[in-house]
PDB file of C-alpha atoms in Angstrom:
ATOM      1  CA  UNK A  20      34.157   2.404  19.435  1.00 41.00           C
ATOM      2  CA  UNK A  21      37.267   4.099  19.786  1.00 41.00           C
ATOM      3  CA  UNK A  22      36.878   4.665  23.707  1.00 42.00           C
ATOM      4  CA  UNK A  23      40.617   4.913  23.694  1.00 40.00           C
ATOM      5  CA  UNK A  24      40.400   8.835  24.037  1.00 39.00           C
ATOM      6  CA  UNK A  25      38.514   8.186  27.280  1.00 37.00           C
ATOM      7  CA  UNK A  26      39.761   7.890  30.764  1.00 39.00           C
ATOM      8  CA  UNK A  27      38.680   5.626  32.523  1.00 33.00           C
ATOM      9  CA  UNK A  28      39.318   6.357  36.124  1.00 35.00           C
ATOM     10  CA  UNK A  29      38.956   3.232  37.469  1.00 38.00           C
ATOM     11  CA  UNK A  30      38.214  -0.337  36.578  1.00 34.00           C
ATOM     12  CA  UNK A  31      34.547  -1.642  36.400  1.00 37.00           C
ATOM     13  CA  UNK A  32      32.562  -4.665  35.973  1.00 35.00           C
ATOM     14  CA  UNK A  33      28.970  -4.860  34.976  1.00 39.00           C
ATOM     15  CA  UNK A  34      26.303  -7.950  34.508  1.00 40.00           C
ATOM     16  CA  UNK A  35      22.758  -7.549  33.365  1.00 40.00           C
ATOM     17  CA  UNK A  36      22.021 -10.358  35.563  1.00 40.00           C
ATOM     18  CA  UNK A  37      22.984 -12.339  38.518  1.00 35.00           C
ATOM     19  CA  UNK A  38      25.639 -14.971  37.759  1.00 39.00           C
ATOM     20  CA  UNK A  39      25.308 -18.088  39.666  1.00 37.00           C
ATOM     21  CA  UNK A  40      28.739 -19.882  39.694  1.00 40.00           C
ATOM     22  CA  UNK A  41      31.555 -21.222  41.942  1.00 40.00           C
ATOM     23  CA  UNK A  42      34.425 -18.695  42.459  1.00 35.00           C
ATOM     24  CA  UNK A  43      36.319 -21.211  42.889  1.00 31.00           C
ATOM     25  CA  UNK A  44      35.595 -23.303  39.982  1.00 38.00           C
ATOM     26  CA  UNK A  45      38.588 -25.561  37.935  1.00 41.00           C
ATOM     27  CA  UNK A  46      38.909 -22.854  35.295  1.00 42.00           C
ATOM     28  CA  UNK A  47      39.282 -19.994  37.977  1.00 41.00           C
ATOM     29  CA  UNK A  48      41.506 -22.027  40.155  1.00 38.00           C
ATOM     30  CA  UNK A  49      43.652 -23.415  36.651  1.00 46.00           C
ATOM     31  CA  UNK A  50      44.577 -19.531  36.626  1.00 57.00           C
ATOM     32  CA  UNK A  51      48.243 -18.904  34.476  1.00 80.00           C
ATOM     33  CA  UNK A  52      47.418 -22.228  32.593  1.00 90.00           C
ATOM     34  CA  UNK A  53      48.363 -21.384  28.619  1.00 95.00           C
ATOM     35  CA  UNK A  54      45.760 -19.378  26.665  1.00 98.00           C
ATOM     36  CA  UNK A  55      45.617 -20.004  22.531  1.00 98.00           C
ATOM     37  CA  UNK A  56      45.398 -16.567  20.667  1.00 98.00           C
ATOM     38  CA  UNK A  57      44.633 -17.006  17.462  1.00 98.00           C
ATOM     39  CA  UNK A  58      44.143 -13.693  15.198  1.00 97.00           C
ATOM     40  CA  UNK A  59      46.931 -11.070  15.576  1.00 96.00           C
ATOM     41  CA  UNK A  60      46.561  -8.072  13.886  1.00 91.00           C
ATOM     42  CA  UNK A  61      46.321  -4.622  14.823  1.00 87.00           C
ATOM     43  CA  UNK A  62      43.508  -5.463  18.034  1.00 93.00           C
ATOM     44  CA  UNK A  63      44.389  -9.267  18.237  1.00 96.00           C
ATOM     45  CA  UNK A  64      48.162  -8.608  19.341  1.00 96.00           C
ATOM     46  CA  UNK A  65      48.148  -6.114  21.614  1.00 96.00           C
ATOM     47  CA  UNK A  66      45.490  -7.998  23.625  1.00 97.00           C
ATOM     48  CA  UNK A  67      47.662 -11.080  23.501  1.00 97.00           C
ATOM     49  CA  UNK A  68      50.432  -9.159  24.971  1.00 97.00           C
ATOM     50  CA  UNK A  69      48.504  -7.673  28.077  1.00 97.00           C
ATOM     51  CA  UNK A  70      48.194 -11.484  28.463  1.00 97.00           C
ATOM     52  CA  UNK A  71      51.575 -11.914  28.538  1.00 96.00           C
ATOM     53  CA  UNK A  72      51.762  -9.069  30.662  1.00 96.00           C
ATOM     54  CA  UNK A  73      49.364 -10.438  33.521  1.00 95.00           C
ATOM     55  CA  UNK A  74      51.285 -14.005  33.555  1.00 95.00           C
ATOM     56  CA  UNK A  75      50.002 -16.125  31.385  1.00 96.00           C
ATOM     57  CA  UNK A  76      51.503 -18.252  28.855  1.00 96.00           C
ATOM     58  CA  UNK A  77      50.077 -17.664  24.937  1.00 97.00           C
ATOM     59  CA  UNK A  78      50.153 -20.138  22.522  1.00 98.00           C
ATOM     60  CA  UNK A  79      49.556 -18.013  19.110  1.00 97.00           C
ATOM     61  CA  UNK A  80      49.013 -18.198  15.446  1.00 97.00           C
ATOM     62  CA  UNK A  81      48.073 -15.799  12.327  1.00 96.00           C
ATOM     63  CA  UNK A  82      47.093 -16.515   8.724  1.00 93.00           C
ATOM     64  CA  UNK A  83      50.185 -14.077   8.631  1.00 92.00           C
ATOM     65  CA  UNK A  84      53.406 -15.537  10.124  1.00 89.00           C
ATOM     66  CA  UNK A  85      54.749 -12.204   9.873  1.00 90.00           C
ATOM     67  CA  UNK A  86      52.271 -10.749  12.433  1.00 90.00           C
ATOM     68  CA  UNK A  87      53.566 -13.659  15.163  1.00 93.00           C
ATOM     69  CA  UNK A  88      57.131 -12.040  15.478  1.00 93.00           C
ATOM     70  CA  UNK A  89      56.599  -9.587  17.892  1.00 92.00           C
ATOM     71  CA  UNK A  90      54.649 -11.798  20.166  1.00 94.00           C
ATOM     72  CA  UNK A  91      57.590 -14.642  19.725  1.00 95.00           C
ATOM     73  CA  UNK A  92      60.171 -12.204  20.662  1.00 95.00           C
ATOM     74  CA  UNK A  93      57.941 -11.280  23.906  1.00 95.00           C
ATOM     75  CA  UNK A  94      57.511 -14.843  25.021  1.00 95.00           C
ATOM     76  CA  UNK A  95      54.496 -16.520  23.023  1.00 96.00           C
ATOM     77  CA  UNK A  96      55.134 -20.007  21.978  1.00 97.00           C
ATOM     78  CA  UNK A  97      53.381 -19.670  17.797  1.00 97.00           C
ATOM     79  CA  UNK A  98      52.286 -22.491  15.699  1.00 97.00           C
ATOM     80  CA  UNK A  99      51.192 -22.879  12.997  1.00 96.00           C
ATOM     81  CA  UNK A 100      47.570 -23.865  13.009  1.00 97.00           C
ATOM     82  CA  UNK A 101      44.481 -22.753  14.895  1.00 98.00           C
ATOM     83  CA  UNK A 102      44.017 -26.899  15.927  1.00 98.00           C
ATOM     84  CA  UNK A 103      47.359 -26.642  17.096  1.00 98.00           C
ATOM     85  CA  UNK A 104      46.163 -23.742  19.433  1.00 98.00           C
ATOM     86  CA  UNK A 105      43.603 -26.116  20.324  1.00 98.00           C
ATOM     87  CA  UNK A 106      46.069 -29.240  20.641  1.00 97.00           C
ATOM     88  CA  UNK A 107      47.855 -27.087  23.235  1.00 97.00           C
ATOM     89  CA  UNK A 108      45.662 -24.584  25.130  1.00 97.00           C
ATOM     90  CA  UNK A 109      42.158 -25.218  26.979  1.00 96.00           C
ATOM     91  CA  UNK A 110      40.914 -21.492  27.167  1.00 97.00           C
ATOM     92  CA  UNK A 111      41.164 -19.599  23.713  1.00 98.00           C
ATOM     93  CA  UNK A 112      40.775 -16.492  22.161  1.00 98.00           C
ATOM     94  CA  UNK A 113      39.986 -15.341  18.508  1.00 98.00           C
ATOM     95  CA  UNK A 114      40.241 -12.039  17.313  1.00 97.00           C
ATOM     96  CA  UNK A 115      39.063 -12.234  13.617  1.00 95.00           C
ATOM     97  CA  UNK A 116      37.931  -9.479  10.785  1.00 91.00           C
ATOM     98  CA  UNK A 117      35.093 -11.264   9.668  1.00 92.00           C
ATOM     99  CA  UNK A 118      32.145 -13.865   9.847  1.00 95.00           C
ATOM    100  CA  UNK A 119      33.800 -16.442   7.076  1.00 96.00           C
ATOM    101  CA  UNK A 120      37.226 -15.816   9.056  1.00 97.00           C
ATOM    102  CA  UNK A 121      35.714 -17.379  12.067  1.00 98.00           C
ATOM    103  CA  UNK A 122      33.979 -20.136  10.175  1.00 98.00           C
ATOM    104  CA  UNK A 123      37.282 -21.174   8.401  1.00 98.00           C
ATOM    105  CA  UNK A 124      39.236 -20.663  11.834  1.00 98.00           C
ATOM    106  CA  UNK A 125      36.763 -22.790  13.934  1.00 98.00           C
ATOM    107  CA  UNK A 126      35.348 -25.481  11.794  1.00 98.00           C
ATOM    108  CA  UNK A 127      37.841 -25.861   8.700  1.00 97.00           C
ATOM    109  CA  UNK A 128      40.211 -27.926   7.481  1.00 97.00           C
ATOM    110  CA  UNK A 129      43.049 -27.173  10.060  1.00 97.00           C
ATOM    111  CA  UNK A 130      40.569 -25.240  12.569  1.00 98.00           C
ATOM    112  CA  UNK A 131      39.902 -25.165  16.275  1.00 98.00           C
ATOM    113  CA  UNK A 132      37.238 -28.019  16.553  1.00 98.00           C
ATOM    114  CA  UNK A 133      39.733 -30.449  14.835  1.00 97.00           C
ATOM    115  CA  UNK A 134      41.652 -30.732  17.637  1.00 97.00           C
ATOM    116  CA  UNK A 135      39.670 -29.319  20.382  1.00 98.00           C
ATOM    117  CA  UNK A 136      39.486 -30.805  23.827  1.00 97.00           C
ATOM    118  CA  UNK A 137      36.486 -31.085  25.985  1.00 97.00           C
ATOM    119  CA  UNK A 138      35.865 -28.519  28.350  1.00 96.00           C
ATOM    120  CA  UNK A 139      37.919 -26.025  26.455  1.00 98.00           C
ATOM    121  CA  UNK A 140      36.401 -22.558  26.880  1.00 98.00           C
ATOM    122  CA  UNK A 141      36.352 -20.488  23.606  1.00 98.00           C
ATOM    123  CA  UNK A 142      35.638 -16.732  23.482  1.00 98.00           C
ATOM    124  CA  UNK A 143      35.650 -14.599  20.266  1.00 98.00           C
ATOM    125  CA  UNK A 144      36.024 -11.413  20.031  1.00 98.00           C
ATOM    126  CA  UNK A 145      35.716 -10.640  15.875  1.00 97.00           C
ATOM    127  CA  UNK A 146      32.823  -8.357  15.306  1.00 96.00           C
ATOM    128  CA  UNK A 147      30.138 -11.178  13.236  1.00 96.00           C
ATOM    129  CA  UNK A 148      26.725 -11.491  12.830  1.00 95.00           C
ATOM    130  CA  UNK A 149      25.307 -12.983  16.004  1.00 96.00           C
ATOM    131  CA  UNK A 150      23.870 -15.886  13.859  1.00 95.00           C
ATOM    132  CA  UNK A 151      27.825 -16.981  13.104  1.00 97.00           C
ATOM    133  CA  UNK A 152      27.982 -16.918  16.618  1.00 98.00           C
ATOM    134  CA  UNK A 153      24.923 -19.155  17.428  1.00 98.00           C
ATOM    135  CA  UNK A 154      26.559 -21.496  14.667  1.00 98.00           C
ATOM    136  CA  UNK A 155      29.572 -22.008  16.612  1.00 98.00           C
ATOM    137  CA  UNK A 156      28.337 -22.120  20.007  1.00 98.00           C
ATOM    138  CA  UNK A 157      26.562 -24.804  18.531  1.00 98.00           C
ATOM    139  CA  UNK A 158      29.375 -26.334  16.929  1.00 98.00           C
ATOM    140  CA  UNK A 159      31.773 -26.243  19.925  1.00 98.00           C
ATOM    141  CA  UNK A 160      29.095 -27.603  22.261  1.00 97.00           C
ATOM    142  CA  UNK A 161      28.796 -30.854  20.088  1.00 97.00           C
ATOM    143  CA  UNK A 162      32.151 -31.232  20.549  1.00 97.00           C
ATOM    144  CA  UNK A 163      32.318 -30.670  24.308  1.00 97.00           C
ATOM    145  CA  UNK A 164      33.388 -27.212  24.307  1.00 98.00           C
ATOM    146  CA  UNK A 165      31.802 -23.571  24.810  1.00 98.00           C
ATOM    147  CA  UNK A 166      31.698 -20.890  23.340  1.00 98.00           C
ATOM    148  CA  UNK A 167      30.898 -17.153  24.331  1.00 98.00           C
ATOM    149  CA  UNK A 168      30.971 -14.058  21.817  1.00 98.00           C
ATOM    150  CA  UNK A 169      33.150 -11.115  23.631  1.00 98.00           C
ATOM    151  CA  UNK A 170      33.496  -8.323  20.698  1.00 98.00           C
ATOM    152  CA  UNK A 171      35.112  -5.232  22.039  1.00 96.00           C
ATOM    153  CA  UNK A 172      34.860  -1.173  21.543  1.00 92.00           C
ATOM    154  CA  UNK A 173      38.065   1.044  22.305  1.00 86.00           C
ATOM    155  CA  UNK A 174      39.759   0.739  19.258  1.00 81.00           C
ATOM    156  CA  UNK A 175      43.811   0.166  18.833  1.00 83.00           C
ATOM    157  CA  UNK A 176      44.452   2.599  21.819  1.00 82.00           C
ATOM    158  CA  UNK A 177      41.799   1.117  23.999  1.00 89.00           C
ATOM    159  CA  UNK A 178      43.214  -2.420  23.394  1.00 93.00           C
ATOM    160  CA  UNK A 179      46.932  -1.435  24.056  1.00 92.00           C
ATOM    161  CA  UNK A 180      46.148   0.286  27.556  1.00 94.00           C
ATOM    162  CA  UNK A 181      43.782  -3.052  28.463  1.00 97.00           C
ATOM    163  CA  UNK A 182      41.192  -0.447  28.660  1.00 96.00           C
ATOM    164  CA  UNK A 183      38.563  -2.310  26.149  1.00 96.00           C
ATOM    165  CA  UNK A 184      35.216  -2.820  26.921  1.00 97.00           C
ATOM    166  CA  UNK A 185      34.125  -6.833  26.457  1.00 98.00           C
ATOM    167  CA  UNK A 186      30.394  -7.145  25.378  1.00 98.00           C
ATOM    168  CA  UNK A 187      30.190 -10.911  26.585  1.00 98.00           C
ATOM    169  CA  UNK A 188      27.217 -13.625  25.574  1.00 98.00           C
ATOM    170  CA  UNK A 189      27.593 -17.130  26.370  1.00 97.00           C
ATOM    171  CA  UNK A 190      26.264 -19.341  29.205  1.00 94.00           C
ATOM    172  CA  UNK A 191      25.984 -17.871  32.023  1.00 93.00           C
ATOM    173  CA  UNK A 192      27.695 -20.512  34.360  1.00 94.00           C
ATOM    174  CA  UNK A 193      31.023 -19.592  32.483  1.00 94.00           C
ATOM    175  CA  UNK A 194      30.818 -15.910  32.863  1.00 95.00           C
ATOM    176  CA  UNK A 195      33.000 -15.657  35.327  1.00 92.00           C
ATOM    177  CA  UNK A 196      36.249 -17.925  33.779  1.00 94.00           C
ATOM    178  CA  UNK A 197      35.988 -15.818  30.873  1.00 96.00           C
ATOM    179  CA  UNK A 198      35.902 -12.535  33.090  1.00 96.00           C
ATOM    180  CA  UNK A 199      39.490 -14.037  34.521  1.00 94.00           C
ATOM    181  CA  UNK A 200      40.594 -13.375  31.070  1.00 97.00           C
ATOM    182  CA  UNK A 201      39.295 -10.035  29.307  1.00 98.00           C
ATOM    183  CA  UNK A 202      39.834  -8.638  32.512  1.00 97.00           C
ATOM    184  CA  UNK A 203      43.506  -8.427  31.737  1.00 97.00           C
ATOM    185  CA  UNK A 204      42.758  -6.815  28.573  1.00 98.00           C
ATOM    186  CA  UNK A 205      39.323  -4.339  29.143  1.00 97.00           C
ATOM    187  CA  UNK A 206      38.360  -2.033  32.141  1.00 97.00           C
ATOM    188  CA  UNK A 207      34.638  -2.892  31.399  1.00 97.00           C
ATOM    189  CA  UNK A 208      32.930  -6.656  31.052  1.00 97.00           C
ATOM    190  CA  UNK A 209      30.061  -6.803  30.424  1.00 97.00           C
ATOM    191  CA  UNK A 210      28.022  -9.708  30.447  1.00 97.00           C
ATOM    192  CA  UNK A 211      24.693  -9.165  27.820  1.00 98.00           C
ATOM    193  CA  UNK A 212      22.873 -13.004  27.722  1.00 97.00           C
ATOM    194  CA  UNK A 213      23.174 -16.216  25.945  1.00 97.00           C
ATOM    195  CA  UNK A 214      25.342 -16.424  22.775  1.00 98.00           C
ATOM    196  CA  UNK A 215      24.730 -13.561  20.315  1.00 97.00           C
ATOM    197  CA  UNK A 216      23.806 -10.686  22.911  1.00 98.00           C
ATOM    198  CA  UNK A 217      27.392  -9.613  22.694  1.00 98.00           C
ATOM    199  CA  UNK A 218      27.139  -8.982  19.086  1.00 97.00           C
ATOM    200  CA  UNK A 219      23.831  -7.624  18.815  1.00 97.00           C
ATOM    201  CA  UNK A 220      25.268  -5.113  21.519  1.00 97.00           C
ATOM    202  CA  UNK A 221      28.719  -4.206  19.367  1.00 97.00           C
ATOM    203  CA  UNK A 222      26.371  -3.973  16.184  1.00 97.00           C
ATOM    204  CA  UNK A 223      23.969  -1.311  17.970  1.00 97.00           C
ATOM    205  CA  UNK A 224      26.658   0.602  19.423  1.00 95.00           C
ATOM    206  CA  UNK A 225      28.212   0.858  15.928  1.00 96.00           C
ATOM    207  CA  UNK A 226      25.383   1.859  13.797  1.00 98.00           C
ATOM    208  CA  UNK A 227      24.652   4.810  16.466  1.00 97.00           C
ATOM    209  CA  UNK A 228      28.524   5.798  16.519  1.00 96.00           C
ATOM    210  CA  UNK A 229      28.308   5.385  12.637  1.00 98.00           C
ATOM    211  CA  UNK A 230      25.240   8.011  12.585  1.00 98.00           C
ATOM    212  CA  UNK A 231      26.837  10.159  15.071  1.00 98.00           C
ATOM    213  CA  UNK A 232      29.954  10.690  13.110  1.00 98.00           C
ATOM    214  CA  UNK A 233      28.080  11.545   9.991  1.00 98.00           C
ATOM    215  CA  UNK A 234      25.495  14.431  11.835  1.00 98.00           C
ATOM    216  CA  UNK A 235      28.564  15.720  13.764  1.00 98.00           C
ATOM    217  CA  UNK A 236      30.606  15.835  10.132  1.00 98.00           C
ATOM    218  CA  UNK A 237      27.716  17.558   8.583  1.00 98.00           C
ATOM    219  CA  UNK A 238      26.886  20.052  11.304  1.00 98.00           C
ATOM    220  CA  UNK A 239      30.524  20.967  11.359  1.00 98.00           C
ATOM    221  CA  UNK A 240      30.454  21.228   7.687  1.00 97.00           C
ATOM    222  CA  UNK A 241      27.755  23.610   7.302  1.00 97.00           C
ATOM    223  CA  UNK A 242      28.507  25.848  10.083  1.00 98.00           C
ATOM    224  CA  UNK A 243      32.243  26.223   8.529  1.00 97.00           C
ATOM    225  CA  UNK A 244      30.171  27.378   5.281  1.00 96.00           C
ATOM    226  CA  UNK A 245      28.023  29.632   7.123  1.00 98.00           C
ATOM    227  CA  UNK A 246      31.026  31.254   8.338  1.00 98.00           C
ATOM    228  CA  UNK A 247      32.025  30.014  11.355  1.00 98.00           C
ATOM    229  CA  UNK A 248      34.922  28.727  13.217  1.00 98.00           C
ATOM    230  CA  UNK A 249      35.012  25.168  13.229  1.00 98.00           C
ATOM    231  CA  UNK A 250      36.546  24.762  17.040  1.00 98.00           C
ATOM    232  CA  UNK A 251      34.130  27.693  17.973  1.00 98.00           C
ATOM    233  CA  UNK A 252      31.171  25.800  16.661  1.00 98.00           C
ATOM    234  CA  UNK A 253      32.932  22.378  18.434  1.00 98.00           C
ATOM    235  CA  UNK A 254      32.827  24.772  22.016  1.00 98.00           C
ATOM    236  CA  UNK A 255      29.703  25.658  21.080  1.00 98.00           C
ATOM    237  CA  UNK A 256      28.165  21.979  20.725  1.00 98.00           C
ATOM    238  CA  UNK A 257      29.578  20.645  23.473  1.00 97.00           C
ATOM    239  CA  UNK A 258      28.315  22.884  26.124  1.00 98.00           C
ATOM    240  CA  UNK A 259      24.843  22.158  24.315  1.00 98.00           C
ATOM    241  CA  UNK A 260      22.151  19.696  23.283  1.00 98.00           C
ATOM    242  CA  UNK A 261      24.152  18.615  20.408  1.00 96.00           C
ATOM    243  CA  UNK A 262      27.176  17.595  22.300  1.00 97.00           C
ATOM    244  CA  UNK A 263      27.781  13.857  21.325  1.00 97.00           C
ATOM    245  CA  UNK A 264      31.029  11.220  21.324  1.00 94.00           C
ATOM    246  CA  UNK A 265      31.771  12.291  17.882  1.00 96.00           C
ATOM    247  CA  UNK A 266      31.724  16.204  18.195  1.00 97.00           C
ATOM    248  CA  UNK A 267      33.903  16.267  21.805  1.00 94.00           C
ATOM    249  CA  UNK A 268      36.297  13.345  22.006  1.00 92.00           C
ATOM    250  CA  UNK A 269      36.957  11.958  18.161  1.00 95.00           C
ATOM    251  CA  UNK A 270      35.901  15.435  16.311  1.00 97.00           C
ATOM    252  CA  UNK A 271      36.173  14.713  12.088  1.00 98.00           C
ATOM    253  CA  UNK A 272      37.339  18.343  11.242  1.00 98.00           C
ATOM    254  CA  UNK A 273      41.080  18.405  10.996  1.00 98.00           C
ATOM    255  CA  UNK A 274      42.254  21.358  13.703  1.00 97.00           C
ATOM    256  CA  UNK A 275      40.053  21.132  15.980  1.00 98.00           C
ATOM    257  CA  UNK A 276      41.818  18.364  18.455  1.00 96.00           C
ATOM    258  CA  UNK A 277      44.797  17.051  18.603  1.00 95.00           C
ATOM    259  CA  UNK A 278      45.334  12.836  19.201  1.00 90.00           C
ATOM    260  CA  UNK A 279      42.480  11.792  16.769  1.00 92.00           C
ATOM    261  CA  UNK A 280      42.528  10.760  13.196  1.00 94.00           C
ATOM    262  CA  UNK A 281      41.542  14.196  11.767  1.00 97.00           C
ATOM    263  CA  UNK A 282      44.823  15.515  12.932  1.00 96.00           C
ATOM    264  CA  UNK A 283      46.900  13.045  11.140  1.00 95.00           C
ATOM    265  CA  UNK A 284      45.467  13.302   7.758  1.00 97.00           C
ATOM    266  CA  UNK A 285      42.319  10.275   9.098  1.00 97.00           C
ATOM    267  CA  UNK A 286      45.302   7.541   9.833  1.00 93.00           C
ATOM    268  CA  UNK A 287      44.820   5.298  12.142  1.00 84.00           C
ATOM    269  CA  UNK A 288      41.404   4.525  14.306  1.00 85.00           C
ATOM    270  CA  UNK A 289      38.604   2.255  12.683  1.00 89.00           C
ATOM    271  CA  UNK A 290      38.794   1.985   9.210  1.00 92.00           C
ATOM    272  CA  UNK A 291      35.391   3.047   6.559  1.00 97.00           C
ATOM    273  CA  UNK A 292      35.659  -0.946   5.533  1.00 95.00           C
ATOM    274  CA  UNK A 293      35.714  -2.013   8.637  1.00 92.00           C
ATOM    275  CA  UNK A 294      32.749   0.438   9.815  1.00 96.00           C
ATOM    276  CA  UNK A 295      30.800  -0.458   6.169  1.00 97.00           C
ATOM    277  CA  UNK A 296      31.096  -4.025   7.479  1.00 95.00           C
ATOM    278  CA  UNK A 297      29.112  -3.815  10.867  1.00 96.00           C
ATOM    279  CA  UNK A 298      26.630  -1.472   9.123  1.00 98.00           C
ATOM    280  CA  UNK A 299      25.746  -4.511   6.990  1.00 97.00           C
ATOM    281  CA  UNK A 300      25.712  -6.546  10.042  1.00 96.00           C
ATOM    282  CA  UNK A 301      23.378  -4.258  11.190  1.00 97.00           C
ATOM    283  CA  UNK A 302      21.496  -3.960   8.182  1.00 97.00           C
ATOM    284  CA  UNK A 303      21.052  -7.811   7.908  1.00 95.00           C
ATOM    285  CA  UNK A 304      19.892  -8.430  11.503  1.00 95.00           C
ATOM    286  CA  UNK A 305      17.434  -5.793  11.001  1.00 97.00           C
ATOM    287  CA  UNK A 306      16.196  -7.380   7.741  1.00 96.00           C
ATOM    288  CA  UNK A 307      15.730 -10.191   9.256  1.00 94.00           C
ATOM    289  CA  UNK A 308      14.428  -8.931  12.459  1.00 95.00           C
ATOM    290  CA  UNK A 309      11.789  -6.078  10.212  1.00 98.00           C
ATOM    291  CA  UNK A 310      13.268  -3.802  11.892  1.00 98.00           C
ATOM    292  CA  UNK A 311      13.592  -0.225  10.446  1.00 98.00           C
ATOM    293  CA  UNK A 312      16.756   1.174  10.523  1.00 98.00           C
ATOM    294  CA  UNK A 313      16.080   4.393   8.377  1.00 98.00           C
ATOM    295  CA  UNK A 314      19.251   6.049   8.933  1.00 98.00           C
ATOM    296  CA  UNK A 315      21.190   3.206   9.796  1.00 98.00           C
ATOM    297  CA  UNK A 316      20.707   2.115   6.468  1.00 98.00           C
ATOM    298  CA  UNK A 317      21.411   5.083   4.906  1.00 98.00           C
ATOM    299  CA  UNK A 318      24.907   5.103   7.094  1.00 98.00           C
ATOM    300  CA  UNK A 319      25.684   1.528   5.839  1.00 98.00           C
ATOM    301  CA  UNK A 320      25.361   3.372   1.863  1.00 98.00           C
ATOM    302  CA  UNK A 321      27.564   6.509   2.946  1.00 98.00           C
ATOM    303  CA  UNK A 322      30.288   4.247   3.753  1.00 98.00           C
ATOM    304  CA  UNK A 323      30.051   1.954   1.069  1.00 98.00           C
ATOM    305  CA  UNK A 324      30.456   4.559  -0.968  1.00 98.00           C
ATOM    306  CA  UNK A 325      33.154   5.997   0.635  1.00 98.00           C
ATOM    307  CA  UNK A 326      34.728   2.645   0.724  1.00 97.00           C
ATOM    308  CA  UNK A 327      34.674   2.715  -2.950  1.00 97.00           C
ATOM    309  CA  UNK A 328      35.809   6.107  -3.282  1.00 96.00           C
ATOM    310  CA  UNK A 329      39.663   5.848  -1.860  1.00 96.00           C
ATOM    311  CA  UNK A 330      38.383   5.915   2.111  1.00 98.00           C
ATOM    312  CA  UNK A 331      38.767   2.214   2.582  1.00 96.00           C
ATOM    313  CA  UNK A 332      41.341   2.620   4.741  1.00 94.00           C
ATOM    314  CA  UNK A 333      41.236   5.973   6.162  1.00 96.00           C
ATOM    315  CA  UNK A 334      39.280   6.046   9.329  1.00 95.00           C
ATOM    316  CA  UNK A 335      35.798   6.460   9.398  1.00 97.00           C
ATOM    317  CA  UNK A 336      35.732  10.022  10.751  1.00 97.00           C
ATOM    318  CA  UNK A 337      36.909  10.919   7.236  1.00 98.00           C
ATOM    319  CA  UNK A 338      33.129  11.457   6.408  1.00 98.00           C
ATOM    320  CA  UNK A 339      33.550  14.865   6.950  1.00 98.00           C
ATOM    321  CA  UNK A 340      36.255  14.947   4.065  1.00 97.00           C
ATOM    322  CA  UNK A 341      34.035  12.765   1.912  1.00 98.00           C
ATOM    323  CA  UNK A 342      31.491  15.510   2.333  1.00 97.00           C
ATOM    324  CA  UNK A 343      33.690  18.133   1.774  1.00 95.00           C
ATOM    325  CA  UNK A 344      34.541  16.429  -1.345  1.00 90.00           C
ATOM    326  CA  UNK A 345      31.007  16.204  -2.387  1.00 80.00           C
ATOM    327  CA  UNK A 346      30.334  19.808  -2.904  1.00 70.00           C
ATOM    328  CA  UNK A 347      32.510  19.905  -5.526  1.00 61.00           C
ATOM    329  CA  UNK A 348      30.795  17.376  -7.583  1.00 49.00           C
TER     330      UNK A 348
END
């Protein structure tokens, strides 16, 4: 996550398998027809803005109407419910906080599937349980629509700069239709396989990210207690085998790097509560597949404790501050 701090020198589109689809499909030819967007939070709002910048008319809604005002001022049409979005657009993107939100937006009383048109392409960029993505795909198929999961990595900064990474799962023949929209919002679009595989890739990435951040925080804290200057220690780590994204791009120690949450009292970035949620998804899928994840489970517990001790709204790199405070107890 949070690769907004990485400088992507060019746009690349990665695909795991050969896509067999007609590049002149009806959806591709539709081009600048309206795109629905549901969920205008910290991530959804800049993503929708990038669609507008690329010339796509946007029809939007959010559970909090005040979230729609800025987008409306930029030219988007704002409606009252997901069902109204589905009535007006045949390509819809959703960006929502959790599995229950996705279920409600798609299948609730005012949900997308109440008014969805046959042939509509539904792209969900939320980070949710892969099993829920599969359920939504089945429900959409019954209505003649196509559902794809396309969670993102990159954080708010990358969303603003259209440098997100999308991990896409769904019907292979529809990949290019989804890619047309996703490339307006991201630097990398990766086709992962059937519905749910995008979510699987995202969950695995965030589990590793959490483990790496905790390890970096522990390492930096130990080095400081042993008398090492934190900037010097970070420099050594980043030219040695311990180097990782959390040490060289998103260091959790205040004063080591500029432009990261640790330099701003851990404000902004990727919240501890969201990391705890994603680790919970990893834990659930690991249990269901009987996969041992001892470090992932421990990371989940650490971030859950942090969420209950005043760190819920701080960036997940605040685990360094949490460990420092634990010393005094």
